[in-house]
């Protein structure tokens, strides 16, 4: 696994970098060699945030933790990643061994409400591969990222769909109308 460590508003010491590599090495048996781990450490007002994102083709795991001590935040975020992986172990094993996922590029656009007459400010555009997944795999991916929604290409019909988490804790699915 390739590990990239970035410090925002802080200079990271070598012993912290070695600790990160040591703690992430426990996930080497789960992720392929081409997996990339991105570790971002941010310090603001005595609060230290550690964010870890592990990307592998077809899968993303992400966790973040804030604490007064950088090492404590690191321990918490590694534990959170471990919990995510344990929780979804059987589904992850199935996904990791399937290996034949087609990758598609998302077509995105900015929309404005014509009734308002106001222009909305888009503060961030993000491009990512739209994966061909089952609905269960899309929900798994959404939960692994900690997001409220997830865009994917449905493996049954090839259409772009969105799964989302409802306020009642259940899940919803948005599908395009065929008209």
mmCIF file of C-alpha atoms in Angstrom:
data_model
loop_
_atom_site.group_PDB
_atom_site.id
_atom_site.type_symbol
_atom_site.label_atom_id
_atom_site.label_comp_id
_atom_site.label_asym_id
_atom_site.label_seq_id
_atom_site.Cartn_x
_atom_site.Cartn_y
_atom_site.Cartn_z
ATOM 1 C CA UNK A 1 0.000 0.000 0.000
ATOM 2 C CA UNK A 2 1.337 3.414 -0.950
ATOM 3 C CA UNK A 3 0.999 5.893 1.930
ATOM 4 C CA UNK A 4 0.979 9.669 1.473
ATOM 5 C CA UNK A 5 1.135 11.778 4.643
ATOM 6 C CA UNK A 6 0.264 15.483 4.535
ATOM 7 C CA UNK A 7 0.393 18.024 7.350
ATOM 8 C CA UNK A 8 -1.771 21.123 7.237
ATOM 9 C CA UNK A 9 -0.653 23.913 9.533
ATOM 10 C CA UNK A 10 1.795 21.497 11.166
ATOM 11 C CA UNK A 11 5.221 19.998 10.508
ATOM 12 C CA UNK A 12 5.015 16.267 11.068
ATOM 13 C CA UNK A 13 7.863 14.500 12.822
ATOM 14 C CA UNK A 14 9.428 11.341 11.416
ATOM 15 C CA UNK A 15 8.380 9.242 14.410
ATOM 16 C CA UNK A 16 4.710 10.132 13.753
ATOM 17 C CA UNK A 17 5.116 9.184 10.086
ATOM 18 C CA UNK A 18 6.627 5.832 11.094
ATOM 19 C CA UNK A 19 3.758 5.288 13.545
ATOM 20 C CA UNK A 20 1.226 5.939 10.760
ATOM 21 C CA UNK A 21 2.982 3.442 8.477
ATOM 22 C CA UNK A 22 3.104 0.854 11.270
ATOM 23 C CA UNK A 23 -0.593 1.241 12.118
ATOM 24 C CA UNK A 24 -1.708 1.141 8.474
ATOM 25 C CA UNK A 25 0.427 -1.922 7.772
ATOM 26 C CA UNK A 26 -2.210 -4.009 9.578
ATOM 27 C CA UNK A 27 -4.519 -3.349 6.614
ATOM 28 C CA UNK A 28 -1.977 -4.588 4.020
ATOM 29 C CA UNK A 29 -3.514 -8.063 3.973
ATOM 30 C CA UNK A 30 -6.942 -6.602 3.188
ATOM 31 C CA UNK A 31 -6.034 -4.170 0.420
ATOM 32 C CA UNK A 32 -4.120 -4.851 -2.790
ATOM 33 C CA UNK A 33 -0.616 -3.515 -3.429
ATOM 34 C CA UNK A 34 -1.986 -0.799 -5.735
ATOM 35 C CA UNK A 35 -4.094 0.665 -2.902
ATOM 36 C CA UNK A 36 -3.290 4.231 -1.881
ATOM 37 C CA UNK A 37 -3.658 5.592 1.637
ATOM 38 C CA UNK A 38 -3.873 9.358 2.021
ATOM 39 C CA UNK A 39 -3.333 10.645 5.575
ATOM 40 C CA UNK A 40 -4.058 14.304 6.279
ATOM 41 C CA UNK A 41 -3.223 15.841 9.670
ATOM 42 C CA UNK A 42 -4.664 19.268 10.448
ATOM 43 C CA UNK A 43 -4.025 21.366 13.559
ATOM 44 C CA UNK A 44 -6.398 24.189 14.536
ATOM 45 C CA UNK A 45 -6.776 25.768 17.985
ATOM 46 C CA UNK A 46 -5.294 22.875 19.997
ATOM 47 C CA UNK A 47 -7.479 20.412 18.068
ATOM 48 C CA UNK A 48 -5.697 17.878 15.941
ATOM 49 C CA UNK A 49 -7.588 16.093 13.192
ATOM 50 C CA UNK A 50 -6.376 12.956 11.440
ATOM 51 C CA UNK A 51 -8.175 11.890 8.273
ATOM 52 C CA UNK A 52 -7.349 8.640 6.465
ATOM 53 C CA UNK A 53 -8.692 7.712 3.040
ATOM 54 C CA UNK A 54 -7.742 4.360 1.516
ATOM 55 C CA UNK A 55 -8.462 4.022 -2.204
ATOM 56 C CA UNK A 56 -8.359 0.852 -4.203
ATOM 57 C CA UNK A 57 -9.977 0.349 -7.591
ATOM 58 C CA UNK A 58 -13.621 -0.320 -6.821
ATOM 59 C CA UNK A 59 -13.473 0.581 -3.134
ATOM 60 C CA UNK A 60 -12.860 3.554 -0.842
ATOM 61 C CA UNK A 61 -12.590 3.542 2.962
ATOM 62 C CA UNK A 62 -12.502 6.790 4.888
ATOM 63 C CA UNK A 63 -12.428 7.814 8.550
ATOM 64 C CA UNK A 64 -11.656 10.998 10.448
ATOM 65 C CA UNK A 65 -11.083 11.811 14.111
ATOM 66 C CA UNK A 66 -10.296 14.935 16.124
ATOM 67 C CA UNK A 67 -8.574 14.981 19.516
ATOM 68 C CA UNK A 68 -6.280 17.113 21.618
ATOM 69 C CA UNK A 69 -3.344 14.773 20.862
ATOM 70 C CA UNK A 70 -2.302 13.742 17.358
ATOM 71 C CA UNK A 71 -1.461 10.166 18.397
ATOM 72 C CA UNK A 72 -4.835 9.717 20.104
ATOM 73 C CA UNK A 73 -6.630 10.955 16.977
ATOM 74 C CA UNK A 74 -4.560 8.510 14.895
ATOM 75 C CA UNK A 75 -5.501 5.610 17.195
ATOM 76 C CA UNK A 76 -9.193 6.551 16.955
ATOM 77 C CA UNK A 77 -9.197 6.840 13.165
ATOM 78 C CA UNK A 78 -7.385 3.495 12.689
ATOM 79 C CA UNK A 79 -9.899 1.875 15.055
ATOM 80 C CA UNK A 80 -12.773 3.399 13.072
ATOM 81 C CA UNK A 81 -11.341 1.986 9.826
ATOM 82 C CA UNK A 82 -10.958 -1.408 11.478
ATOM 83 C CA UNK A 83 -14.584 -1.316 12.678
ATOM 84 C CA UNK A 84 -15.800 -0.414 9.170
ATOM 85 C CA UNK A 85 -13.850 -3.269 7.653
ATOM 86 C CA UNK A 86 -14.959 -5.814 10.297
ATOM 87 C CA UNK A 87 -18.586 -4.709 9.980
ATOM 88 C CA UNK A 88 -18.562 -5.264 6.246
ATOM 89 C CA UNK A 89 -16.045 -8.127 6.148
ATOM 90 C CA UNK A 90 -18.062 -10.647 4.149
ATOM 91 C CA UNK A 91 -19.285 -8.084 1.655
ATOM 92 C CA UNK A 92 -15.771 -6.675 1.307
ATOM 93 C CA UNK A 93 -14.322 -10.137 0.726
ATOM 94 C CA UNK A 94 -16.870 -10.756 -2.001
ATOM 95 C CA UNK A 95 -16.086 -7.380 -3.623
ATOM 96 C CA UNK A 96 -12.307 -7.775 -3.376
ATOM 97 C CA UNK A 97 -12.376 -11.167 -5.046
ATOM 98 C CA UNK A 98 -14.848 -10.288 -7.804
ATOM 99 C CA UNK A 99 -12.250 -8.151 -9.589
ATOM 100 C CA UNK A 100 -14.184 -7.398 -12.782
ATOM 101 C CA UNK A 101 -15.782 -4.002 -12.221
ATOM 102 C CA UNK A 102 -16.248 -1.687 -15.180
ATOM 103 C CA UNK A 103 -15.363 1.936 -14.513
ATOM 104 C CA UNK A 104 -17.329 4.840 -15.932
ATOM 105 C CA UNK A 105 -16.795 8.584 -15.732
ATOM 106 C CA UNK A 106 -19.576 10.625 -14.191
ATOM 107 C CA UNK A 107 -21.269 13.254 -16.357
ATOM 108 C CA UNK A 108 -22.032 16.163 -14.138
ATOM 109 C CA UNK A 109 -23.607 19.544 -14.664
ATOM 110 C CA UNK A 110 -24.435 22.681 -12.726
ATOM 111 C CA UNK A 111 -28.086 23.524 -12.424
ATOM 112 C CA UNK A 112 -29.848 26.757 -11.597
ATOM 113 C CA UNK A 113 -33.423 27.275 -10.476
ATOM 114 C CA UNK A 114 -34.996 29.507 -13.176
ATOM 115 C CA UNK A 115 -37.756 30.666 -10.820
ATOM 116 C CA UNK A 116 -35.359 32.149 -8.304
ATOM 117 C CA UNK A 117 -33.417 34.439 -10.610
ATOM 118 C CA UNK A 118 -30.421 33.993 -8.291
ATOM 119 C CA UNK A 119 -27.203 32.336 -9.256
ATOM 120 C CA UNK A 120 -26.024 29.577 -6.978
ATOM 121 C CA UNK A 121 -22.368 29.437 -6.156
ATOM 122 C CA UNK A 122 -20.757 26.085 -6.784
ATOM 123 C CA UNK A 123 -17.807 25.970 -4.405
ATOM 124 C CA UNK A 124 -16.472 22.586 -5.457
ATOM 125 C CA UNK A 125 -16.674 20.312 -8.471
ATOM 126 C CA UNK A 126 -15.682 16.721 -8.059
ATOM 127 C CA UNK A 127 -15.161 14.093 -10.748
ATOM 128 C CA UNK A 128 -15.050 10.412 -9.924
ATOM 129 C CA UNK A 129 -15.567 7.048 -11.572
ATOM 130 C CA UNK A 130 -19.148 5.848 -11.542
ATOM 131 C CA UNK A 131 -18.868 2.170 -10.761
ATOM 132 C CA UNK A 132 -21.143 -0.619 -11.952
ATOM 133 C CA UNK A 133 -22.458 -1.982 -8.625
ATOM 134 C CA UNK A 134 -25.419 -3.784 -7.147
ATOM 135 C CA UNK A 135 -27.637 -1.759 -4.818
ATOM 136 C CA UNK A 136 -26.204 -3.581 -1.771
ATOM 137 C CA UNK A 137 -22.639 -2.819 -2.882
ATOM 138 C CA UNK A 138 -23.522 0.860 -3.373
ATOM 139 C CA UNK A 139 -24.994 1.045 0.155
ATOM 140 C CA UNK A 140 -21.846 -0.634 1.490
ATOM 141 C CA UNK A 141 -19.652 1.897 -0.321
ATOM 142 C CA UNK A 142 -21.781 4.811 0.983
ATOM 143 C CA UNK A 143 -21.471 3.527 4.556
ATOM 144 C CA UNK A 144 -17.715 2.993 4.183
ATOM 145 C CA UNK A 145 -17.335 6.627 3.131
ATOM 146 C CA UNK A 146 -19.675 7.895 5.852
ATOM 147 C CA UNK A 147 -21.756 9.789 3.291
ATOM 148 C CA UNK A 148 -25.514 10.352 3.144
ATOM 149 C CA UNK A 149 -25.786 9.447 -0.557
ATOM 150 C CA UNK A 150 -23.831 7.596 -3.240
ATOM 151 C CA UNK A 151 -23.973 7.796 -7.058
ATOM 152 C CA UNK A 152 -23.422 4.559 -9.007
ATOM 153 C CA UNK A 153 -24.288 2.714 -12.222
ATOM 154 C CA UNK A 154 -26.789 -0.064 -11.486
ATOM 155 C CA UNK A 155 -25.365 -3.405 -12.646
ATOM 156 C CA UNK A 156 -28.865 -4.700 -13.473
ATOM 157 C CA UNK A 157 -29.882 -2.075 -16.047
ATOM 158 C CA UNK A 158 -26.753 0.074 -16.558
ATOM 159 C CA UNK A 159 -28.573 3.272 -15.482
ATOM 160 C CA UNK A 160 -27.138 5.928 -13.161
ATOM 161 C CA UNK A 161 -28.775 5.581 -9.712
ATOM 162 C CA UNK A 162 -28.364 7.193 -6.292
ATOM 163 C CA UNK A 163 -28.768 5.456 -2.937
ATOM 164 C CA UNK A 164 -29.319 7.628 0.105
ATOM 165 C CA UNK A 165 -29.790 7.280 3.851
ATOM 166 C CA UNK A 166 -33.216 8.313 5.096
ATOM 167 C CA UNK A 167 -33.909 10.054 8.405
ATOM 168 C CA UNK A 168 -35.554 6.857 9.711
ATOM 169 C CA UNK A 169 -32.241 4.977 9.202
ATOM 170 C CA UNK A 170 -33.448 3.041 6.164
ATOM 171 C CA UNK A 171 -32.208 3.511 2.611
ATOM 172 C CA UNK A 172 -33.743 5.041 -0.497
ATOM 173 C CA UNK A 173 -32.967 4.586 -4.195
ATOM 174 C CA UNK A 174 -33.298 7.231 -6.916
ATOM 175 C CA UNK A 175 -33.720 5.902 -10.450
ATOM 176 C CA UNK A 176 -34.185 7.829 -13.721
ATOM 177 C CA UNK A 177 -37.678 7.907 -15.206
ATOM 178 C CA UNK A 178 -37.867 5.965 -18.451
ATOM 179 C CA UNK A 179 -40.270 8.426 -20.137
#
